[in-house]
Each structure stands twice: as C-alpha cells, then as structure tokens.
Coordinates of C-alpha atoms and ligand atoms in Angstrom, one line a residue:
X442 CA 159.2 264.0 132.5
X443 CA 157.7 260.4 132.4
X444 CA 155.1 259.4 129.7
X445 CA 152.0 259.0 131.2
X446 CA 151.6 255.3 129.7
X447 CA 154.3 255.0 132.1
X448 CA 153.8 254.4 136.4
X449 CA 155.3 257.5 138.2
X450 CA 158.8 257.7 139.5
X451 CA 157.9 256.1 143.1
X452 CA 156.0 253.8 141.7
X453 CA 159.2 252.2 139.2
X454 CA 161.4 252.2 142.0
X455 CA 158.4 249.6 144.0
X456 CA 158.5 247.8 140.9
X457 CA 162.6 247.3 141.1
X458 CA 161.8 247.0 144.6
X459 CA 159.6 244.2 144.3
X460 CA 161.3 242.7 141.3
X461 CA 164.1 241.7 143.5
X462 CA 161.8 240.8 146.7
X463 CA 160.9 238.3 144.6
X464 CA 164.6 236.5 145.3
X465 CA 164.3 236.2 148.4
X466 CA 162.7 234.6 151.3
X467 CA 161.5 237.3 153.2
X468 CA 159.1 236.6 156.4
X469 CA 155.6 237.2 155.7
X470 CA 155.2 241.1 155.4
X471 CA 158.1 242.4 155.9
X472 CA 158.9 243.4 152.3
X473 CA 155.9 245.3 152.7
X474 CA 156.9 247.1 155.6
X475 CA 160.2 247.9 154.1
X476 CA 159.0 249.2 150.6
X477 CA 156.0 251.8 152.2
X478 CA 157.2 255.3 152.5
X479 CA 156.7 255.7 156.6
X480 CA 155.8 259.4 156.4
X481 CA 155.5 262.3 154.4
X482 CA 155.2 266.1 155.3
X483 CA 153.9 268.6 153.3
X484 CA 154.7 272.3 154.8
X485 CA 153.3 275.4 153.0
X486 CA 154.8 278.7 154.3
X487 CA 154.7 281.9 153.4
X488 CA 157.5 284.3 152.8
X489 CA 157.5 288.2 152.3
X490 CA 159.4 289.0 149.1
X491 CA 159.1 291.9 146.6
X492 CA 156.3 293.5 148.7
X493 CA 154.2 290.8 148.9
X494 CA 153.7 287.1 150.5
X495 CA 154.7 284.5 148.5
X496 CA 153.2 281.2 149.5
X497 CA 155.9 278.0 148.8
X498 CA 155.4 274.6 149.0
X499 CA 158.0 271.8 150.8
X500 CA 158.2 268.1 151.5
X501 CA 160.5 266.1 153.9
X502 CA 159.6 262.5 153.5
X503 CA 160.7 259.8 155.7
X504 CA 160.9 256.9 154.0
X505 CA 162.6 253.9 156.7
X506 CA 163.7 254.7 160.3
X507 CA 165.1 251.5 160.3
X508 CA 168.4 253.0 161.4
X509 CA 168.6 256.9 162.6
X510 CA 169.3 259.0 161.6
X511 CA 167.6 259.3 158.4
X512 CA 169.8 260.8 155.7
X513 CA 168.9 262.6 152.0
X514 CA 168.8 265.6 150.6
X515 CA 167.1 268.6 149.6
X516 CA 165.9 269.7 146.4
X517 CA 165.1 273.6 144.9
X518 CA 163.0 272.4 141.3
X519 CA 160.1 273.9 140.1
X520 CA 158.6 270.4 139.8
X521 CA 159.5 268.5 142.7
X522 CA 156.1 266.9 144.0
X523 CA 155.3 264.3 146.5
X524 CA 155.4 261.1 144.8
X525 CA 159.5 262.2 143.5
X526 CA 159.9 263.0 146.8
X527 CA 159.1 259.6 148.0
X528 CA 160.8 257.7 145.2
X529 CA 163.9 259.6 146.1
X530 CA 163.5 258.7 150.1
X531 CA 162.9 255.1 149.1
X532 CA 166.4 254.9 147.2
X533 CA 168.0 256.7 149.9
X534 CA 167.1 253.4 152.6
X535 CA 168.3 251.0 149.6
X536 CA 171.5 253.7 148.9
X537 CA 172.6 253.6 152.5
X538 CA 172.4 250.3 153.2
X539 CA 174.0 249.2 150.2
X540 CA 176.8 251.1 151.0
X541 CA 177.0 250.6 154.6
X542 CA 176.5 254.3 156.2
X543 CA 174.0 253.9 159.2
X544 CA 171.3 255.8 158.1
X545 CA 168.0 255.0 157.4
X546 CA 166.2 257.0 154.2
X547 CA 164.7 260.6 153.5
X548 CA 164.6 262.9 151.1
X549 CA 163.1 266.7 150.8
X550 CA 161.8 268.9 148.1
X551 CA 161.0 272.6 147.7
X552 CA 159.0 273.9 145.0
X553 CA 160.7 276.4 143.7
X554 CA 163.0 277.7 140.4
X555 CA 166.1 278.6 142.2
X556 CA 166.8 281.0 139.3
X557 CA 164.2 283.0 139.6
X558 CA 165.8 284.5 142.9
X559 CA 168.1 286.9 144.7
X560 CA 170.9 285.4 147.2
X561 CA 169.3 287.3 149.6
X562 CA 166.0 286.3 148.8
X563 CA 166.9 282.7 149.0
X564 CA 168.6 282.7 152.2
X565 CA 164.8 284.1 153.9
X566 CA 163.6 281.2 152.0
X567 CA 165.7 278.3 152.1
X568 CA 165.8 279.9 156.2
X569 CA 162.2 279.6 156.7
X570 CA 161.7 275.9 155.3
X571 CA 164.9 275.2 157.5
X572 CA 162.6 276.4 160.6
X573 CA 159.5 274.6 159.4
X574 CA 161.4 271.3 159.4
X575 CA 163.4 271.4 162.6
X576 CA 160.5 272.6 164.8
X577 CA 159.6 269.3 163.8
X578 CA 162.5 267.4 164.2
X579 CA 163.0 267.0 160.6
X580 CA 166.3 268.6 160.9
X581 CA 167.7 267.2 163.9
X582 CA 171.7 265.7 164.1
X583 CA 170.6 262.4 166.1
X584 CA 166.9 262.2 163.5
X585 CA 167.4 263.5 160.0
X586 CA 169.9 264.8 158.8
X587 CA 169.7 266.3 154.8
X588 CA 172.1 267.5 152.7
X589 CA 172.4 268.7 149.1
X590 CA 170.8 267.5 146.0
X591 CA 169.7 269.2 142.8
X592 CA 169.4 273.3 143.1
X593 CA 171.1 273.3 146.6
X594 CA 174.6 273.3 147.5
X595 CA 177.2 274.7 150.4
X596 CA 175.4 277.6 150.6
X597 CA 172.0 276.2 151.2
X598 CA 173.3 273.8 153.9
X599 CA 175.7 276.7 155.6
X600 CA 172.1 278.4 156.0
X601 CA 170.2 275.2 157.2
X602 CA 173.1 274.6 159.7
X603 CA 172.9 278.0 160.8
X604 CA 169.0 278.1 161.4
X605 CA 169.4 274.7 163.0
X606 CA 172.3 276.2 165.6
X607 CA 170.1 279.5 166.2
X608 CA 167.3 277.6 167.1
X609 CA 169.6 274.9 169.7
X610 CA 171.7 277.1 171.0
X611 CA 172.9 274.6 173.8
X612 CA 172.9 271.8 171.2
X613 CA 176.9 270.7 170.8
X614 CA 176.5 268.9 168.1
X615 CA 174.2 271.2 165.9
X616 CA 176.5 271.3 163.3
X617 CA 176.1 267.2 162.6
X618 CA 172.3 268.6 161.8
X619 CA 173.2 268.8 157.6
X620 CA 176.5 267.4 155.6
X621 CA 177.6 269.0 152.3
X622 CA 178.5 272.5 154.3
X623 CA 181.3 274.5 153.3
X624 CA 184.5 273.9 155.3
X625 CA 183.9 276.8 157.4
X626 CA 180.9 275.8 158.9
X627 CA 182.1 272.7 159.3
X628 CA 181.7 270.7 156.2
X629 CA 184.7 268.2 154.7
X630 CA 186.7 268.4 152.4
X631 CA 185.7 266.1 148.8
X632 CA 182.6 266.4 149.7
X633 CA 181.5 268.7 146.8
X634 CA 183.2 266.6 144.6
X635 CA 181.9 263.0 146.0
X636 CA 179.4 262.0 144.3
X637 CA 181.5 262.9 140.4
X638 CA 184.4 260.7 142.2
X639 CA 182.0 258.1 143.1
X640 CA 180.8 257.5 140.1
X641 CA 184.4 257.6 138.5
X642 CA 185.3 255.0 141.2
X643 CA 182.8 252.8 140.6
X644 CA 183.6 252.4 137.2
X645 CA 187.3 251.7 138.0
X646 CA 185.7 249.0 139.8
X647 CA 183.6 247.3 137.1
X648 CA 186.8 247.6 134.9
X649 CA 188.3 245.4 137.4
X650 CA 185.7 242.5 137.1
X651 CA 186.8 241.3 133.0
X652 CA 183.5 238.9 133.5
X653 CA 181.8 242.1 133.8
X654 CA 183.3 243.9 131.1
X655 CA 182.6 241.5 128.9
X656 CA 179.1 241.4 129.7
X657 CA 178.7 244.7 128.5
X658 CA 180.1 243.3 125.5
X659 CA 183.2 245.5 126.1
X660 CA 187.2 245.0 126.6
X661 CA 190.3 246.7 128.1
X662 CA 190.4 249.4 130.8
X663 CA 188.7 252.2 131.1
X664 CA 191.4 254.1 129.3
X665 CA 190.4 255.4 125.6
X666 CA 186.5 254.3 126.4
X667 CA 184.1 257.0 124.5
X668 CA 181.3 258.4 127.2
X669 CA 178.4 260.3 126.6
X670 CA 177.5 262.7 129.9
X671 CA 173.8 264.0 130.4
X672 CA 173.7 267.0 133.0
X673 CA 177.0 268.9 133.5
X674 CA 175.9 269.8 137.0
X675 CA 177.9 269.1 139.9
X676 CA 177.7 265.3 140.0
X677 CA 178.1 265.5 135.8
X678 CA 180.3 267.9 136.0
X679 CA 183.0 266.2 138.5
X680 CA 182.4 262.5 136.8
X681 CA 183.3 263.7 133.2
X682 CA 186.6 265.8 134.8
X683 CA 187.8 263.5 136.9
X684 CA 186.9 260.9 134.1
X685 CA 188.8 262.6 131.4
X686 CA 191.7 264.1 133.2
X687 CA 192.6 261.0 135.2
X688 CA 191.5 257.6 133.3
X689 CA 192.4 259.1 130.1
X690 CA 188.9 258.1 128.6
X691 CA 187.2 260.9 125.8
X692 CA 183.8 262.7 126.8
X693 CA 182.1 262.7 123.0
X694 CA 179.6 264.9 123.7
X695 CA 177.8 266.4 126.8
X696 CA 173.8 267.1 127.3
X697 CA 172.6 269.9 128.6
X698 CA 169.3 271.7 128.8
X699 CA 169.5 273.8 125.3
X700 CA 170.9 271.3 123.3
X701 CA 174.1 268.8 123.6
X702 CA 178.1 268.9 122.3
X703 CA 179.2 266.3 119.9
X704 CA 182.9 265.7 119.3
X705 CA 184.3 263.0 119.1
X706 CA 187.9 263.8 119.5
X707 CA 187.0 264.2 123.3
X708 CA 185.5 267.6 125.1
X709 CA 187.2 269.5 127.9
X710 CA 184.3 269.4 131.0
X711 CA 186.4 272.6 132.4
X712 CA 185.7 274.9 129.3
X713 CA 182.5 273.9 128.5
X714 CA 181.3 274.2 132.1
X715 CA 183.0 277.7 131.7
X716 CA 181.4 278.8 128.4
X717 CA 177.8 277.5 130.3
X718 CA 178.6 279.8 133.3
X719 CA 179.5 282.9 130.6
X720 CA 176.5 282.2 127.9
X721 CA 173.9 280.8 130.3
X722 CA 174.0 277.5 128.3
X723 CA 176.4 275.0 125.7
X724 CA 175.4 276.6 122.4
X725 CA 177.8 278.7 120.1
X726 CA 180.8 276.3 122.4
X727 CA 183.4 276.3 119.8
X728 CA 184.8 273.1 119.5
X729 CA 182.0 270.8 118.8
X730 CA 179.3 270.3 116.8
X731 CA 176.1 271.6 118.5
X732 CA 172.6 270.2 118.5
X733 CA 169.2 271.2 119.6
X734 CA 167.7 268.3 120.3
X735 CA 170.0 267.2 123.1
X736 CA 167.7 264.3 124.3
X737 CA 168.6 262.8 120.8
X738 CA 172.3 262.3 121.7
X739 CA 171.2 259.6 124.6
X740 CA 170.9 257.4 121.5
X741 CA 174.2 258.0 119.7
X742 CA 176.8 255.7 119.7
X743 CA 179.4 255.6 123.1
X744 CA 181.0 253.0 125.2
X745 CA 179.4 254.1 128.5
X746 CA 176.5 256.4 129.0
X747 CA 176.4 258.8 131.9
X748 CA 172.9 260.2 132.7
X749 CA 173.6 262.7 135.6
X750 CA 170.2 264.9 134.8
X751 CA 166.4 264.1 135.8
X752 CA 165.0 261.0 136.5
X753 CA 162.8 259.0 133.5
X754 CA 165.1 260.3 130.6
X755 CA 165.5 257.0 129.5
X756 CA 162.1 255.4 129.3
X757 CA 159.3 253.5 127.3
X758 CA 160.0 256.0 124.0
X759 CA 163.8 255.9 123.5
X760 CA 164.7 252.8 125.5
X761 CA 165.3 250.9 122.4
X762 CA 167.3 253.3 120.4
X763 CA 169.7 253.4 123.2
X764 CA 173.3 252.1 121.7
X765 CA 175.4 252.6 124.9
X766 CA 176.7 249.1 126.3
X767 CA 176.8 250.4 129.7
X768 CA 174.9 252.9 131.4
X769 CA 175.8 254.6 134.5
X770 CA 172.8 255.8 136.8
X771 CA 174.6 259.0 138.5
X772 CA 171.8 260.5 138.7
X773 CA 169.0 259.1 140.5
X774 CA 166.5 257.4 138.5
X775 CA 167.1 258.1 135.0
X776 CA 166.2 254.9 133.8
X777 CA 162.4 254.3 134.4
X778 CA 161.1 250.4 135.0
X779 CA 159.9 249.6 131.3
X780 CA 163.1 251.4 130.2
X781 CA 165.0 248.8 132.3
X782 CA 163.2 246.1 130.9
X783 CA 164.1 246.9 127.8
X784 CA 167.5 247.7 128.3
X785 CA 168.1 244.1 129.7
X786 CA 166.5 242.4 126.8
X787 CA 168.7 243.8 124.7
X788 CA 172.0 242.9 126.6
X789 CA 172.9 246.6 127.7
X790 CA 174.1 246.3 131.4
X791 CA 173.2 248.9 133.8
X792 CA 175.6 250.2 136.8
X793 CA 172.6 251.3 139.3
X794 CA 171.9 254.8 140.7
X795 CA 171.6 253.2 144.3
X796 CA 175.0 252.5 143.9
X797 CA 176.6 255.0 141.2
X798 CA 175.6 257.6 142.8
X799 CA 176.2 257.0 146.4
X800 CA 179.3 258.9 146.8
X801 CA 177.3 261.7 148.2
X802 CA 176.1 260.2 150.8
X803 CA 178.8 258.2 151.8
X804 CA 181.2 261.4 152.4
X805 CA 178.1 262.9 154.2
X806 CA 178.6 260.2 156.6
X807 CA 182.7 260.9 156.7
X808 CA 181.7 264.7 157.6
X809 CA 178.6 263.7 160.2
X810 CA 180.8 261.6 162.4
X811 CA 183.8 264.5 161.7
X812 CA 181.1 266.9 163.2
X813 CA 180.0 264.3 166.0
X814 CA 183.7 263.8 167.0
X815 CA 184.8 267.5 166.5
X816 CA 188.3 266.7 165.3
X817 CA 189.4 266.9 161.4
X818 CA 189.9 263.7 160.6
X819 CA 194.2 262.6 160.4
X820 CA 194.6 265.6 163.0
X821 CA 196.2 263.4 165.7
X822 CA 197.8 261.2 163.6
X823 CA 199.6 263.0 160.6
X824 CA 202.5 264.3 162.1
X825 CA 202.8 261.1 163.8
X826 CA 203.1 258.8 160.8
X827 CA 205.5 261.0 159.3
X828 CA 207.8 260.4 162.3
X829 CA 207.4 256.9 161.6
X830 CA 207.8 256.9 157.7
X831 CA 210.9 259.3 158.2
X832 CA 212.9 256.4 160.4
X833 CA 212.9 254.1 157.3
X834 CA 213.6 256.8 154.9
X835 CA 216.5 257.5 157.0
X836 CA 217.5 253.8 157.2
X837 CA 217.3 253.8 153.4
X838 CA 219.3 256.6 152.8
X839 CA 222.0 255.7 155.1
X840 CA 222.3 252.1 153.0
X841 CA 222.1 253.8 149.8
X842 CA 224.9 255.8 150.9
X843 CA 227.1 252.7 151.4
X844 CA 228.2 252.0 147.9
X845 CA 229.4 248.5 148.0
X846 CA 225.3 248.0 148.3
X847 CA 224.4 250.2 145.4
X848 CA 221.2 251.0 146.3
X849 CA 219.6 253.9 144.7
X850 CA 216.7 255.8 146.1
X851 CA 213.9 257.0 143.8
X852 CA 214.4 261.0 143.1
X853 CA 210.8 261.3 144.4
X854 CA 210.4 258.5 146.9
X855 CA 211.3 260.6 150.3
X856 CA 209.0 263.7 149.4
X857 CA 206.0 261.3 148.3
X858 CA 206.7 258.3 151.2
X859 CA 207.0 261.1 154.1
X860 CA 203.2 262.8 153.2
X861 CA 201.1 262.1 155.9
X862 CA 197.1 261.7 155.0
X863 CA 195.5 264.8 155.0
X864 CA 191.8 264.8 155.5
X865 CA 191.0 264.8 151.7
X866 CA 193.2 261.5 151.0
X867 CA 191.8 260.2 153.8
X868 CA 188.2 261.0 152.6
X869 CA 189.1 259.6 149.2
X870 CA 190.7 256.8 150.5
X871 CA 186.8 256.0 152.4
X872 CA 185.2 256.4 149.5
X873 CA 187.4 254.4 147.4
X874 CA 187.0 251.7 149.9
X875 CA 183.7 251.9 150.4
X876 CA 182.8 252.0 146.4
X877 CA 184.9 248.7 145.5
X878 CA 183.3 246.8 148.6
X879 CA 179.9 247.8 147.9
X880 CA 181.0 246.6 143.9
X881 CA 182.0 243.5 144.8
X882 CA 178.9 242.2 147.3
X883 CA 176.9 243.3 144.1
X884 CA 179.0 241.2 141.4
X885 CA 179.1 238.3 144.0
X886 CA 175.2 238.8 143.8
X887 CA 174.8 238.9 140.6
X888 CA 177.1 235.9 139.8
X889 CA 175.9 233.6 142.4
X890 CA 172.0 233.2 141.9
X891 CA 171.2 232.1 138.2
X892 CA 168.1 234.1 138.6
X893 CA 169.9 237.2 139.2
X894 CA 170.6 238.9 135.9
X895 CA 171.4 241.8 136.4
X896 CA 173.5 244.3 138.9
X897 CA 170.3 246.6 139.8
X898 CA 168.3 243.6 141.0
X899 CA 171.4 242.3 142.6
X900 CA 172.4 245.7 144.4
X901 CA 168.4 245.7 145.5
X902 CA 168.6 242.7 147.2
X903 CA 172.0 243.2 149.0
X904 CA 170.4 246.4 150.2
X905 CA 167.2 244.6 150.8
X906 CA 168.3 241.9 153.1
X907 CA 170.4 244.7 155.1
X908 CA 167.5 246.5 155.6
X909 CA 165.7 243.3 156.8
X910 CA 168.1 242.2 158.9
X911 CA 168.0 245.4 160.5
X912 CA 164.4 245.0 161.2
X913 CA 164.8 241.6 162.1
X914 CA 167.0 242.5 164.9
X915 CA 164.8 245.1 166.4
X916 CA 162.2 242.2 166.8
X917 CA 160.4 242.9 164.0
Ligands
LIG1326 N1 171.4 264.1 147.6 C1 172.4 263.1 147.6 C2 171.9 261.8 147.1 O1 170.9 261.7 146.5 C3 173.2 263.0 148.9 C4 172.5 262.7 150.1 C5 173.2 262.8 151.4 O2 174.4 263.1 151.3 O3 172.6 262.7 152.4 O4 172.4 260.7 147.4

C-alpha cells in the first residue's frame, strides 16, 4: 500500500506522535515510554479445513496499559502484518484518550482473505484464534477487550464472546470480554452504525466552529457540501447515508475496489451498496459515470473528502493533486506522514482519524459498561420520565383548554414530548456528547498555541498529555 520511499504505517504515526511531543514539556523519557508498542504477540495455529491443516497467522498487540483494559479491534486481511498491527494499537491509546473512554490501546490482526471462506469454516477459525488469545489473557473483560474492525463484524464477535464464555464458565461478566456483538449476545444497539455516525457528528461539529470553516477555505453549513467517499464498507457506508439522508449534503462519487462512481447530482449510498452486494462490485451501477481507476477520483474536485478504506491512500504520489479542502480520516490512517506534510503546506485542513473515527470505540465503551452493569441502559428510568413529562403535558392541555388563554398545543408536541430515551437515543445522545467535547478540547488546542497548526497535532497532544498524566499518577 505505502511507497517504499515512504516509512511504514507505525512508523508515520511515531512521526505524528513525535511531531506533537515536540509541544510539550514532557519529563525526561516519558514520551518514549508512551510512544513504544509494550508487546506484541504473534500466534500461528493450525486449523483442519478441506482435508487438510491450514496453518494461519495472528497478532494481538498491546500497545499502552496505561489504563485497562486495553481496547481495539480485530482485523481478517490478507495483509495485515506486524508493524499495521502496532500502528493501529498505538492510535487506539491516542483514540481513547482523546475521547475519554478508559481504555488503554490494542489492536489485533489475522491473516487471512475472509472471502475465501465458508461461514462454517470461519467460525472454526475465527474460534481457534479466539482460544489462542484468551488462554493468554488477550481476551479477558477486566484486560483486553477487542472488537470489530475491517473483515469482522457481529458475527465474529458473537463467536469470540462465545469461546470466551465456554472457556469461563463461572466468569459473570464474560460477555464484557468483546463489544460490537449482536444484541442477542449482548451487544447495543448503534453500535454497528457508530463509527458512520461518528464521523457524520464530527463534522456537524466543525461546521459549528465558522473560524474553522473558514480555514478550510469553506462557508455555510454542512448542507449542499459535495463529498467524495473512499470505502463503502461499514464505516463508509453509514457516514455517506447518514450524511446524505440527514444533512442534506450530495455524495459525488464513491470509491470502491474495482473502480469509483462519479455523479455529481448526488449518489444514493443505499443502492449502490445494494447493486455492490448483487454484482460483487460498483461497475455497470446505472446512474453514474463509472471509472476504473478509482484511486484517481481522490483527486477530483469536492468540498470534503471521506477516506474510509486502507491506510496510506493518500501519500507521497498523489498528496499534491489532492483538491479536497477538508479531509476526513474515517478510516484509520489514510493519510501517511509526508502526505500530511504536504497537505498542510498547501492549506488543506485535516479532521484526524484519532478522532473521526472514534465512534467505534466510544459505543464499545457504552456496550462494555451495559455488559458490566447487566441492565439495558434507560431500563429503570423510561417509564419513569414519561410519568413525569406526562404531568406537564397534562397541565398544558388543561390551559389550552381554557380559551380566554388561547393557548394552542403543537399537533405533535404530546406524542414527541412523552417518548422516553430508549437505549439507541441514549447511545446517540453519548456519542453526540462525547464527539462535540472531544471537538472542542482539540479547536481550543489548536487555537491557543501559535505553534499548533493544525487539528492532528493538536488532537495528539490532548491525547498525549492524558496519556501522561495517567502515567504520572501511577508514579511514573
Ligand atoms: N476497530 C475500531 C477502531 O479502530 C473499534 C475499536 C473498538 O471498538 O474497540 O476504532
């Protein structure tokens, strides 16, 4: 993926790392102990497929224990390798503390083309790794805790959860072992959409901050803004929907692995997702231009870019071409070091993965403590606020009977006021919250030190001196 006059993935995200160490005042060493990667392990097992033992090759990396437990997920690619693992597990530490869920970092790979294989056939596998990793504590509710990333999903995690409880029988909170299970095995609701809405809230945010927006040499709301999505998977997927269906903005074309959509009058993520799902991939869609060479499509013209694919799509040979304004990182590390570099010299501002994209793990936090306190969130307190909301509404409608006052009541107003929070508002409603705060100590960042040009290094060092304080306090 990266050019090879380029540093590997875990070694750009040191270099961001260290470009925004350079802030601060840190005591001697300790950004050292904070950027190394604490452990890494590399598990080869064999499974018995097809008639014959195929050998497969995993990674859990733990990148900070800082705070426990450590939180990331799990990755099924053909070309997941050691140093990605890491680079992942080290945004994971800067993710979490950025955005305030008490986790330290992690991240784990398997080697393997998802594709390739039947359900059942995936189950022994994804199974087995499960077993390798908690015999060693690398599943664990109270040590790491994964969840899903690219090539896993609810399934995957309803497995790991499973193999986890199996293997813990007496362990009451087994199910707090992995997040992003389907509701019936305990998972959340919004969580398969969090990390889409995340990104879509974060952007609500920025369009909030004018400063901002004018910094990307931009204007307005988000409403009528032209985006350019890479990777309709699930996080590209949910950010372009959510994006076009509820802050009226047009997705002008889409990437995807055999080639990218162009049109301009806006495309519909739901049909082209659909036609991908029939036809195995975007071309022959019929409304919209198609081209091969997806990757080209980065470069055309947009108001906000949305890489949601691989890391290191935007790097040292297209950096420059780039005509986006504003780039959103929702996937993690798209934008390689050099890339960056460039990208800032020429005045293109940059919302960063750490934060775009930590929607994920934010809800996994929501559903960890809803498995650690074994009640659905708003279960006590629904019914309970609707009591409460109904005694006004009954107030109100007696005055707006008396018409001497006349008062009118809204025709909706007593449905929409007497709704209780289900568990999904109440999940959107965290993550909401917890997207525009972690916004704002970044802007505040990035306004207050003239040195600090930019939101990456400015999200890096609120994350940073988190981390440190954390350290810090344990005596370090
Ligand atoms: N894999 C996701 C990420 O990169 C989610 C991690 C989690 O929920 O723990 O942020």
């Amino acid at each position: 993926m990266l050019d090879t006059k380029e540093p590997g993935f875990r070694e750009n995200v040191d270099l961001m790392f260290r470009r925004a160490v350079s802030h601060l005042d840190l005591s001697p060493g300790l950004a050292e102990k904070i950027q190394v990667c604490n452990a890494t392990y590399t598990v080869r097992f064999g499974v018995r497929l097809r008639g014959k033992i195929e050998t497969f090759v995993g990674y859990r990396s733990v990148h900070s224990e800082h705070m426990e437990p450590v939180k990331g997920g799990i990755r099924y690619a053909p070309e997941v390798n050691q140093n990605e693992v890491e680079a992942l597990a080290a945004l994971m530490t800067y993710k979490c503390a950025l955005v305030e869920t008490p986790f330290g970092g992690s991240k784990g790979g398997l080697c393997i083309d998802p594709r390739q294989y039947e359900e059942h056939e995936l189950e022994q596998i994804t199974r087995r790794f499960a077993y390798e990793l908690a015999k060693r504590d690398l599943i664990h509710p109270a040590q790491n805790v994964p969840a899903p990333d690219m090539g896993t999903g609810e399934r995957e995690m309803a497995w790991i959860a499973d193999q986890y409880a199996r293997m813990n029988t007496t362990d009451i909170n087994a199910r707090a072992c992995v997040t992003g299970k389907p509701l019936n095995s305990g998972g959340i609701k919004g969580r398969v959409e969090a990390t889409g809405r995340g990104v879509q809230y974060a952007l609500r945010e920025f369009f909030r901050h004018p400063e901002d927006v004018a910094l990307a040499h931009l204007s307005g709301s988000l409403a009528g803004k032209r985006i350019i999505v890479q990777g309709l998977g699930n996080v590209g997927y949910h950010a372009a929907k959510f994006l076009r269906e509820e802050d009226d903005t047009l997705i002008t074309a889409i990437i995807e692995r055999d080639g990218a959509l162009v049109n301009p009058a806006g495309l519909d993520p739901d049909a082209v997702r659909a036609w991908i799902v029939q036809t195995g991939g975007v071309k022959g869609y019929p409304e919209a231009e198609y081209i091969e060479n997806g990757r080209s499509v980065l470069e055309a013209e947009c108001d906000i870019l949305v890489p949601a694919a691989l890391e290191g799509v935007i790097n040292i040979n297209n950096a420059d071409r780039i005509k986006a304004p504003l780039i959103i990182e929702a996937a993690n590390g798209p934008i390689t070091a050099s890339a960056d570099e460039i990208l800032r010299e020429k005045g293109v501002v940059i919302i960063p993965d750490l934060y775009a994209n930590a929607g994920g793990v934010t809800v996994s936090y929501f559903e960890w403590v809803k498995n650690l306190s074994h009640i659905r969130f708003g279960r006590m307190q629904r019914r309970n606020e609707e009591a409460h909301a109904l005694l006004l509404v009954s107030e109100l409608e007696r005055l707006s009977s008396d018409e001497k006052l006349g008062w009118q009541l809204q025709p909706d107003f007593k449905r929409r006021y007497l709704q209780g929070a289900d568990e999904l508002q109440l999940v959107r409603s965290g993550l909401d919250d917890t997207m525009r705060t972690a916004y704002q100590n970044i802007s505040e960042e990035w306004h207050r030190r003239d040195d600090v040009t930019d939101l990456r290094t400015a999200a890096f060092i609120v994350a940073i001196e988190r981390v440190a304080a954390s350290y810090r306090a344990k005596g370090l």
